Each structure stands twice: as structure tokens, then as C-alpha cells.
């Protein structure tokens, strides 16, 4: 006699995934860049090449894996991607060489593309468009709380060796994949086609999704926004660690090593993210708010100022506060703009279209990363990070433009 295993509610699985993802992220990245600088010995240019390798691999795999999520199963796509992500983290921790870092990024990029688009499409299918924004925001808060635990674990484990937090993050993601096999439901998934799975069918799904983006002015402008943000983000994310190590006096407090300061840096981000997310939840209504684009534009202006402060200050706490603001706003922006764009995508093509918009971010990071890294290597890291804001200034106006388009859609409906 077989024993059936009861599936969990979709939102509870999403919260579990958010918690493990937040824990994994901080375990892998609180001191991950320090690991690459101190243990592996990467210079600023190599750091950016490693990041660009990740984005390039994700760029190449994004569309075919998004098609898999729309044609086969979003649940299976997320589970497989989670397992491969765990394997990537193990490679990074076990092979501390430049080549090992590149191999880990290619593996992670491959795994990540099975999750991006598919996870959001899955939870939207399961709970409905009217409830998904609240769940995405709550997932962000749960992730931030888990990050707090991850920061403490990362600092403690790094005192043994910088590789141990990275290895633990890999094990956790592999365990998460196993739990989702047992408990993750998929009840409202509709394939984008009822025909047999084939290369031709995958290409048809791609063409339909690409045609939808081309036909929608909102989706085209939104894709441009994501591309510009991608151009900026790779340089900032890869270079703030060597900037902090070279520009700031981390011996200002006796007994405080680098590990503790990076833990405080990450901890401040999660506190900021929790606070901003809670503020947004109380401040605005659900997806149809016509002012969302203006809110996002205001958040982007503050981010631009924060990036410039991070790039040019030598004052420890000024650097920290600006960094907390930039990353707290970035984490709060994601669920808002994701729930916004979902309204413009038919359910059957949701994973593929979301993957395409995600691909614009990866395309931007691939193009923008190496030139910014060259500026950092040839001139100064501070100048390189400052240059990244050039790509963010147009985003302010584009968010305002999207606001008008969204308002027109509401009026028509």
C-alpha cells in the first residue's frame, strides 16, 4: 500500500523557498567576495569577469529554460534549478581557483534560469494575480529575516574558513530541492500548448512571447528599464568589496575584523529591506495603483544618490548607511515591479515572458560589467562605481512613462 504525501499550500512553499534563498544568499555572499579576493586572489577586473560569466551563462540559458517552464512544468523547473544552484555553490567552495570560480558561475547561471520566471509564474498561477503582490512582499520580508540568521552563521563559519558558509549554502539548496519534490503543489498550471514537446513547439512559444513583448509598449519600455538597471548593477555588486577593503579603515574599532564589518554591512541591508517593505505594504494599494511608477522613480533617485556616496566617501558609517539604502531599495523594488508587469502577461506565456525580461537584466550586466571593471582596474574603483549611475538616470523618466501607460490601461478596462 502506497502512502500519499500531502502537498503544502503554495504560499507556504513560496515562503519556505524565500527563507532558504535568503539564508543561502547571505551564507554565500556576506563574505563571498572577500573569499574571492583573499582566498582565490582575484583582482578587480577578474572579479567583474567572474560576475559577467554568471550573467552571460544565464543570458544564454534563460529563454530555453523559460520555455521548459511554460511547456513542461513550472514546479519541475524550480526544483531542478534549485538543485543545480546548490551544486554551483559546492563547486565554488571546493575549487578555490579562478577557473573554479568561472565554472561555478556557469553552473549557477544554468540553474538560476530554471528558477527565474518559473517561480513567479508558478506562485501567480496558484494564488491568482489579485493576491500575488502581497505574497511577493511577504516573501521579501521572510527572506530578509532569514538573511539575518545567514549573516550570523556566515561570520561564525568564516572564522574557521571563508569557504564554509559557501559550502553550507550549497547543501541547503540541495536539501530544499528534495523537500519541494515531496511537498510543492502544482494545481493551476496550463501548458502554453497541448501538443507533444518538441523543438518546434518551443520555438513557437518563444515567437509568441517575443511577439507579445513587441506588441506591448509597456513591456518594451519595461524591458529597457531592466536592461539599464543591469548595465549598472554588475559593476556596483562586484566592486564594492574591494572598494571597502581599500578605502575604509576597518581597524577603527579594536577587535573588529573584516568578517564582523561585512556581517554588519549585510545586516543593515536586511533591516532596511524589512522596514521599507513594511512601509510600502501599508502605503499603497494593490497592483492597479496608478502611482506605482512614480514611487519606483523616487526610489531610483535615492539609489543614484546612494551609489555616488558609496563610491566617493572614505567615512565608514557614511559608506554603510548609503550602502544600506541602495540595497534596501533594490530589494524592495523587485516585488513591486514584478507584480506590476505580471498584469500585462497572459498566464500561459508568463514564465517565458518573465524570463525574457530577466534576460534583459543579464544582457545589461554582461555588456556593462567588463567595461566598468576595466575602469576600476585602469583608473580607480570609486570612479568605476560612480560611472554606473549614468545608466540609472534614464530609468527615472522611464518609470514615469510607464506610470502613464499603466493608467491608460486601467482607464480602458
Short mmCIF file of C-alpha atoms in Angstrom, two decimals:
data_model
loop_
_atom_site.label_atom_id
_atom_site.label_comp_id
_atom_site.label_asym_id
_atom_site.label_seq_id
_atom_site.Cartn_x
_atom_site.Cartn_y
_atom_site.Cartn_z
CA UNK A 1 0.00 0.00 0.00
CA UNK A 2 1.46 3.36 -1.03
CA UNK A 3 1.41 6.27 1.34
CA UNK A 4 0.42 9.63 -0.18
CA UNK A 5 2.33 12.70 0.86
CA UNK A 6 0.18 15.76 1.40
CA UNK A 7 1.29 18.83 -0.51
CA UNK A 8 1.70 22.14 1.30
CA UNK A 9 -0.19 25.28 0.36
CA UNK A 10 1.54 27.11 -2.45
CA UNK A 11 2.14 30.26 -0.43
CA UNK A 12 3.79 28.27 2.37
CA UNK A 13 6.18 26.65 -0.12
CA UNK A 14 6.93 30.10 -1.54
CA UNK A 15 7.67 31.38 1.97
CA UNK A 16 9.92 28.36 2.61
CA UNK A 17 11.74 28.99 -0.64
CA UNK A 18 12.13 32.68 0.24
CA UNK A 19 13.58 31.78 3.63
CA UNK A 20 16.10 29.26 2.29
CA UNK A 21 17.02 31.56 -0.59
CA UNK A 22 17.66 34.42 1.83
CA UNK A 23 19.69 32.17 4.12
CA UNK A 24 21.65 30.75 1.17
CA UNK A 25 22.30 34.17 -0.33
CA UNK A 26 23.81 35.62 2.81
CA UNK A 27 25.82 32.49 3.55
CA UNK A 28 27.27 32.58 0.05
CA UNK A 29 27.73 36.33 -0.34
CA UNK A 30 28.21 38.01 3.03
CA UNK A 31 31.88 37.12 2.74
CA UNK A 32 31.80 35.55 -0.71
CA UNK A 33 33.58 38.46 -2.35
CA UNK A 34 36.12 38.50 0.48
CA UNK A 35 36.68 34.79 -0.23
CA UNK A 36 37.30 35.58 -3.90
CA UNK A 37 39.70 38.41 -3.02
CA UNK A 38 41.55 36.87 -0.04
CA UNK A 39 41.47 33.10 -0.70
CA UNK A 40 41.23 32.90 -4.50
CA UNK A 41 43.25 36.09 -5.08
CA UNK A 42 41.10 37.76 -7.76
CA UNK A 43 41.82 41.36 -8.79
CA UNK A 44 39.04 43.91 -9.58
CA UNK A 45 38.97 43.04 -13.28
CA UNK A 46 38.80 39.30 -12.57
CA UNK A 47 36.01 39.89 -10.07
CA UNK A 48 33.93 41.53 -12.78
CA UNK A 49 34.82 38.82 -15.32
CA UNK A 50 33.54 36.20 -12.84
CA UNK A 51 30.29 38.13 -12.46
CA UNK A 52 29.98 38.64 -16.21
CA UNK A 53 30.47 34.90 -16.74
CA UNK A 54 27.48 34.27 -14.49
CA UNK A 55 25.32 36.75 -16.36
CA UNK A 56 26.44 35.51 -19.79
CA UNK A 57 25.61 31.90 -18.94
CA UNK A 58 22.23 32.97 -17.57
CA UNK A 59 21.66 35.05 -20.70
CA UNK A 60 22.31 32.07 -22.96
CA UNK A 61 20.15 29.63 -20.98
CA UNK A 62 17.30 31.97 -19.98
CA UNK A 63 14.92 31.56 -22.93
CA UNK A 64 15.11 27.75 -23.39
CA UNK A 65 14.61 27.19 -19.67
CA UNK A 66 11.69 29.63 -19.59
CA UNK A 67 10.10 27.68 -22.43
CA UNK A 68 10.53 24.47 -20.41
CA UNK A 69 8.61 26.08 -17.54
CA UNK A 70 5.71 27.01 -19.85
CA UNK A 71 5.62 23.72 -21.77
CA UNK A 72 6.51 21.07 -19.18
CA UNK A 73 6.11 22.13 -15.54
CA UNK A 74 6.97 25.23 -13.54
CA UNK A 75 7.26 23.10 -10.41
CA UNK A 76 9.80 20.75 -12.04
CA UNK A 77 11.73 23.72 -13.42
CA UNK A 78 12.09 25.34 -9.98
CA UNK A 79 13.11 22.07 -8.31
CA UNK A 80 15.76 21.26 -10.92
CA UNK A 81 17.11 24.81 -10.84
CA UNK A 82 17.39 24.72 -7.05
CA UNK A 83 19.41 21.51 -7.18
CA UNK A 84 21.82 22.88 -9.80
CA UNK A 85 22.20 26.12 -7.80
CA UNK A 86 23.29 24.06 -4.80
CA UNK A 87 25.83 22.20 -6.91
CA UNK A 88 27.25 25.53 -8.13
CA UNK A 89 27.83 26.73 -4.59
CA UNK A 90 29.65 23.50 -3.75
CA UNK A 91 31.94 23.95 -6.76
CA UNK A 92 32.78 27.50 -5.66
CA UNK A 93 33.69 26.40 -2.15
CA UNK A 94 35.62 23.27 -3.16
CA UNK A 95 37.61 24.67 -6.11
CA UNK A 96 39.26 27.93 -4.91
CA UNK A 97 40.84 28.92 -8.23
CA UNK A 98 39.99 31.46 -10.93
CA UNK A 99 38.90 28.59 -13.18
CA UNK A 100 36.82 27.13 -10.37
CA UNK A 101 35.05 30.45 -9.88
CA UNK A 102 34.24 30.61 -13.60
CA UNK A 103 32.96 27.02 -13.58
CA UNK A 104 30.76 27.75 -10.57
CA UNK A 105 29.26 30.81 -12.28
CA UNK A 106 28.40 28.89 -15.45
CA UNK A 107 26.73 26.17 -13.36
CA UNK A 108 24.86 28.69 -11.23
CA UNK A 109 23.74 30.66 -14.28
CA UNK A 110 22.33 27.46 -15.79
CA UNK A 111 20.49 26.55 -12.60
CA UNK A 112 19.24 30.06 -11.93
CA UNK A 113 17.49 30.28 -15.29
CA UNK A 114 15.26 27.34 -14.40
CA UNK A 115 14.07 29.31 -11.36
CA UNK A 116 13.77 32.85 -12.76
CA UNK A 117 10.38 33.44 -14.31
CA UNK A 118 9.18 29.95 -13.35
CA UNK A 119 8.93 30.62 -9.60
CA UNK A 120 6.94 33.84 -10.01
CA UNK A 121 4.77 32.32 -12.73
CA UNK A 122 4.09 29.28 -10.50
CA UNK A 123 3.01 31.25 -7.43
CA UNK A 124 0.89 33.59 -9.56
CA UNK A 125 -0.91 30.59 -11.10
CA UNK A 126 -1.51 29.05 -7.69
CA UNK A 127 -2.79 32.11 -5.77
CA UNK A 128 -4.06 34.44 -8.52
CA UNK A 129 -2.97 37.87 -9.73
CA UNK A 130 -5.04 39.67 -7.08
CA UNK A 131 -3.10 38.06 -4.21
CA UNK A 132 0.38 37.66 -5.63
CA UNK A 133 1.78 41.10 -4.75
CA UNK A 134 1.09 40.65 -1.05
CA UNK A 135 2.74 37.22 -1.12
CA UNK A 136 5.78 38.54 -3.03
CA UNK A 137 6.21 41.33 -0.47
CA UNK A 138 5.80 38.92 2.45
CA UNK A 139 8.32 36.60 0.78
CA UNK A 140 10.77 39.51 0.64
CA UNK A 141 10.33 40.12 4.37
CA UNK A 142 10.73 36.42 5.22
CA UNK A 143 13.86 36.32 3.08
CA UNK A 144 15.25 39.33 4.94
CA UNK A 145 14.67 37.68 8.33
CA UNK A 146 16.40 34.51 7.11
CA UNK A 147 19.27 36.68 5.87
CA UNK A 148 19.79 37.80 9.46
CA UNK A 149 20.36 34.20 10.51
CA UNK A 150 22.58 33.69 7.49
CA UNK A 151 24.76 36.68 8.34
CA UNK A 152 25.46 35.37 11.84
CA UNK A 153 26.22 31.88 10.51
CA UNK A 154 28.41 33.29 7.73
CA UNK A 155 30.52 35.34 10.15
CA UNK A 156 30.91 32.45 12.61
CA UNK A 157 31.77 29.86 9.94
CA UNK A 158 34.17 32.23 8.17
CA UNK A 159 36.24 32.39 11.34
CA UNK A 160 37.02 28.70 10.66
CA UNK A 161 37.50 29.17 6.90
CA UNK A 162 35.91 31.50 4.33
CA UNK A 163 34.74 28.53 2.26
CA UNK A 164 32.45 27.02 4.90
CA UNK A 165 29.49 29.43 4.54
CA UNK A 166 29.57 28.87 0.77
CA UNK A 167 29.55 25.08 1.17
CA UNK A 168 26.66 25.19 3.65
CA UNK A 169 24.62 27.32 1.24
CA UNK A 170 25.06 24.63 -1.42
CA UNK A 171 23.94 21.85 0.89
CA UNK A 172 20.86 23.84 1.94
CA UNK A 173 19.72 24.40 -1.62
CA UNK A 174 20.08 20.72 -2.49
CA UNK A 175 18.02 19.83 0.60
CA UNK A 176 15.40 22.42 -0.44
CA UNK A 177 15.08 20.75 -3.83
CA UNK A 178 14.39 17.44 -2.08
CA UNK A 179 11.71 18.99 0.14
CA UNK A 180 9.99 20.59 -2.85
CA UNK A 181 9.86 17.23 -4.65
CA UNK A 182 7.79 15.95 -1.74
CA UNK A 183 5.64 18.94 -0.83
CA UNK A 184 5.42 21.52 -3.67
CA UNK A 185 1.95 21.60 -5.31
CA UNK A 186 1.09 22.49 -8.90
CA UNK A 187 -2.67 22.63 -9.41
CA UNK A 188 -3.40 25.52 -11.78
CA UNK A 189 -0.66 25.14 -14.39
CA UNK A 190 -1.80 25.29 -18.01
CA UNK A 191 0.71 24.41 -20.69
CA UNK A 192 1.22 27.04 -23.35
CA UNK A 193 0.43 24.27 -25.88
CA UNK A 194 -1.29 20.89 -25.69
CA UNK A 195 0.89 19.39 -28.42
CA UNK A 196 3.80 17.00 -27.85
CA UNK A 197 7.00 18.61 -26.59
CA UNK A 198 9.37 19.39 -29.46
CA UNK A 199 11.95 21.93 -30.59
CA UNK A 200 9.40 23.42 -32.98
CA UNK A 201 6.86 23.84 -30.20
CA UNK A 202 9.49 25.53 -28.03
CA UNK A 203 10.33 27.93 -30.85
CA UNK A 204 6.62 28.69 -31.32
CA UNK A 205 6.33 29.56 -27.62
CA UNK A 206 9.36 31.82 -27.92
CA UNK A 207 7.96 33.56 -31.01
CA UNK A 208 4.58 34.13 -29.34
CA UNK A 209 6.21 35.56 -26.21
CA UNK A 210 8.58 37.76 -28.22
CA UNK A 211 5.65 38.93 -30.31
CA UNK A 212 3.73 39.83 -27.16
CA UNK A 213 6.62 41.98 -25.92
CA UNK A 214 6.99 43.69 -29.30
CA UNK A 215 3.27 44.42 -29.45
CA UNK A 216 3.12 45.88 -25.94
CA UNK A 217 4.60 49.34 -25.46
CA UNK A 218 4.54 48.79 -21.70
CA UNK A 219 6.57 45.55 -21.90
CA UNK A 220 9.06 47.10 -24.34
CA UNK A 221 9.74 50.06 -22.06
CA UNK A 222 9.83 47.79 -19.01
CA UNK A 223 12.44 45.62 -20.75
CA UNK A 224 14.52 48.75 -21.41
CA UNK A 225 14.31 49.65 -17.71
CA UNK A 226 15.57 46.20 -16.72
CA UNK A 227 18.38 46.42 -19.29
CA UNK A 228 19.61 49.78 -17.94
CA UNK A 229 19.48 48.54 -14.35
CA UNK A 230 21.52 45.52 -15.45
CA UNK A 231 24.14 47.77 -17.08
CA UNK A 232 24.61 49.49 -13.74
CA UNK A 233 24.31 46.68 -11.21
CA UNK A 234 27.18 44.37 -12.19
CA UNK A 235 29.88 46.97 -11.59
CA UNK A 236 28.42 48.02 -8.24
CA UNK A 237 27.88 44.48 -6.96
CA UNK A 238 31.36 43.25 -7.89
CA UNK A 239 33.41 46.28 -6.91
CA UNK A 240 32.02 47.48 -3.58
CA UNK A 241 34.01 44.79 -1.72
CA UNK A 242 37.49 45.79 -3.00
CA UNK A 243 36.44 49.45 -2.60
CA UNK A 244 35.54 48.83 1.04
CA UNK A 245 38.76 46.91 1.69
CA UNK A 246 40.92 49.65 0.16
CA UNK A 247 39.08 52.88 1.07
CA UNK A 248 37.79 52.31 4.59
CA UNK A 249 39.62 51.92 7.87
CA UNK A 250 38.26 48.62 9.16
CA UNK A 251 40.55 48.73 12.21
CA UNK A 252 38.75 51.73 13.68
CA UNK A 253 37.33 49.52 16.46
CA UNK A 254 39.72 47.21 18.33
CA UNK A 255 38.85 43.55 17.97
CA UNK A 256 36.59 44.07 14.93
CA UNK A 257 37.92 42.09 11.99
CA UNK A 258 36.85 42.24 8.36
CA UNK A 259 34.34 39.41 8.88
CA UNK A 260 32.43 41.38 11.52
CA UNK A 261 32.26 44.53 9.40
CA UNK A 262 30.92 42.66 6.39
CA UNK A 263 28.37 41.00 8.65
CA UNK A 264 27.22 44.42 9.88
CA UNK A 265 27.07 45.64 6.29
CA UNK A 266 24.75 42.80 5.26
CA UNK A 267 22.73 43.05 8.47
CA UNK A 268 21.95 46.69 7.82
CA UNK A 269 20.66 45.83 4.36
CA UNK A 270 18.16 43.32 5.71
CA UNK A 271 16.91 45.73 8.40
CA UNK A 272 16.48 48.42 5.75
CA UNK A 273 14.74 45.99 3.41
CA UNK A 274 12.32 44.86 6.13
CA UNK A 275 11.48 48.42 7.07
CA UNK A 276 10.98 49.65 3.51
CA UNK A 277 8.90 46.63 2.54
CA UNK A 278 6.63 47.10 5.56
CA UNK A 279 6.29 50.80 4.72
CA UNK A 280 5.31 50.03 1.13
CA UNK A 281 2.77 47.40 2.23
CA UNK A 282 0.96 49.99 4.35
CA UNK A 283 1.46 52.88 1.94
CA UNK A 284 -0.02 51.65 -1.29
CA UNK A 285 -2.90 49.56 -2.57
CA UNK A 286 -2.56 46.51 -4.77
CA UNK A 287 -1.28 46.30 -8.34
CA UNK A 288 -3.64 48.78 -10.02
CA UNK A 289 -2.27 51.79 -8.18
CA UNK A 290 -1.56 54.33 -10.95
CA UNK A 291 1.20 55.94 -8.86
CA UNK A 292 3.45 52.88 -8.64
CA UNK A 293 5.76 54.10 -11.38
CA UNK A 294 6.27 57.40 -9.58
CA UNK A 295 7.05 55.56 -6.35
CA UNK A 296 9.65 53.49 -8.21
CA UNK A 297 11.08 56.63 -9.82
CA UNK A 298 11.51 58.25 -6.40
CA UNK A 299 13.19 55.12 -5.07
CA UNK A 300 15.57 55.16 -8.05
CA UNK A 301 16.60 58.78 -7.39
CA UNK A 302 17.57 57.85 -3.84
CA UNK A 303 19.52 54.82 -5.15
CA UNK A 304 21.51 57.02 -7.55
CA UNK A 305 22.49 59.37 -4.73
CA UNK A 306 23.40 56.40 -2.53
CA UNK A 307 25.66 54.82 -5.17
CA UNK A 308 27.55 58.09 -5.63
CA UNK A 309 28.05 58.38 -1.88
CA UNK A 310 29.34 54.79 -1.64
CA UNK A 311 31.77 55.43 -4.49
CA UNK A 312 33.28 58.62 -3.11
CA UNK A 313 33.24 58.56 0.68
CA UNK A 314 36.06 57.40 2.97
CA UNK A 315 33.90 57.69 6.09
CA UNK A 316 32.98 54.24 7.39
CA UNK A 317 29.46 54.93 8.64
CA UNK A 318 28.55 57.20 5.71
CA UNK A 319 29.55 54.33 3.40
CA UNK A 320 27.47 51.86 5.43
CA UNK A 321 24.33 54.00 5.55
CA UNK A 322 24.45 54.74 1.83
CA UNK A 323 25.04 51.05 1.02
CA UNK A 324 22.13 50.01 3.23
CA UNK A 325 19.83 52.47 1.48
CA UNK A 326 20.85 51.41 -2.04
CA UNK A 327 20.43 47.69 -1.43
CA UNK A 328 17.34 48.00 0.76
CA UNK A 329 15.62 49.93 -2.04
CA UNK A 330 16.78 47.43 -4.67
CA UNK A 331 15.28 44.53 -2.73
CA UNK A 332 12.01 46.38 -2.19
CA UNK A 333 11.76 47.38 -5.86
CA UNK A 334 11.83 43.81 -7.18
CA UNK A 335 8.46 42.51 -5.87
CA UNK A 336 6.75 45.81 -6.75
CA UNK A 337 7.80 45.92 -10.38
CA UNK A 338 7.34 42.15 -10.80
CA UNK A 339 3.73 42.23 -9.60
CA UNK A 340 3.18 45.27 -11.84
CA UNK A 341 4.42 43.67 -15.06
CA UNK A 342 2.53 40.40 -14.43
CA UNK A 343 -0.70 42.21 -15.26
CA UNK A 344 0.45 42.66 -18.84
CA UNK A 345 1.37 38.99 -19.49
CA UNK A 346 -1.11 36.18 -20.36
CA UNK A 347 -0.90 33.29 -17.90
CA UNK A 348 0.18 30.66 -20.47
CA UNK A 349 3.26 32.64 -21.52
CA UNK A 350 4.10 34.09 -18.11
CA UNK A 351 7.29 32.14 -17.41
CA UNK A 352 8.76 32.70 -20.87
CA UNK A 353 7.98 36.44 -20.94
CA UNK A 354 9.30 36.93 -17.40
CA UNK A 355 12.44 35.03 -18.46
CA UNK A 356 12.81 37.37 -21.41
CA UNK A 357 12.64 40.44 -19.19
CA UNK A 358 15.10 38.77 -16.81
CA UNK A 359 17.32 38.17 -19.81
CA UNK A 360 17.45 41.92 -20.43
CA UNK A 361 18.96 42.32 -16.96
CA UNK A 362 21.55 39.65 -17.70
CA UNK A 363 22.28 41.18 -21.11
CA UNK A 364 22.86 44.53 -19.45
CA UNK A 365 25.15 43.03 -16.82
CA UNK A 366 27.08 41.11 -19.47
CA UNK A 367 27.66 44.25 -21.57
CA UNK A 368 28.23 46.65 -18.68
CA UNK A 369 30.36 44.55 -16.35
CA UNK A 370 33.69 44.27 -18.15
CA UNK A 371 33.97 47.97 -19.22
CA UNK A 372 33.21 49.03 -15.64
CA UNK A 373 35.78 46.53 -14.39
CA UNK A 374 38.34 47.96 -16.80
CA UNK A 375 37.70 51.47 -15.47
CA UNK A 376 38.24 50.15 -11.95
CA UNK A 377 41.49 48.41 -12.93
CA UNK A 378 42.82 51.24 -15.12
CA UNK A 379 41.76 54.24 -13.03
CA UNK A 380 40.03 53.91 -9.63
CA UNK A 381 37.31 51.65 -8.22
CA UNK A 382 35.45 54.72 -6.93
CA UNK A 383 35.28 56.19 -10.44
CA UNK A 384 34.07 52.87 -11.85
CA UNK A 385 31.20 52.67 -9.34
CA UNK A 386 30.31 56.34 -9.97
CA UNK A 387 30.06 55.66 -13.71
CA UNK A 388 27.36 53.03 -13.10
CA UNK A 389 24.89 55.79 -12.16
CA UNK A 390 24.93 57.07 -15.75
CA UNK A 391 22.74 54.11 -16.69
CA UNK A 392 20.27 54.69 -13.85
CA UNK A 393 19.38 58.32 -14.59
CA UNK A 394 17.18 57.50 -17.64
CA UNK A 395 15.32 54.87 -15.57
CA UNK A 396 13.70 57.64 -13.52
CA UNK A 397 12.00 59.06 -16.60
CA UNK A 398 11.08 55.62 -17.94
CA UNK A 399 9.30 54.71 -14.68
CA UNK A 400 7.27 57.91 -15.02
CA UNK A 401 6.41 56.97 -18.61
CA UNK A 402 5.29 53.50 -17.53
CA UNK A 403 3.01 55.12 -14.96
CA UNK A 404 1.11 56.86 -17.74
CA UNK A 405 0.80 53.64 -19.76
CA UNK A 406 -0.50 51.72 -16.74
CA UNK A 407 -3.03 54.46 -16.00
CA UNK A 408 -4.26 54.30 -19.61
CA UNK A 409 -4.70 50.53 -19.27
CA UNK A 410 -6.79 50.95 -16.11
CA UNK A 411 -8.98 53.61 -17.78
CA UNK A 412 -9.57 51.36 -20.82
CA UNK A 413 -10.55 48.44 -18.60
#
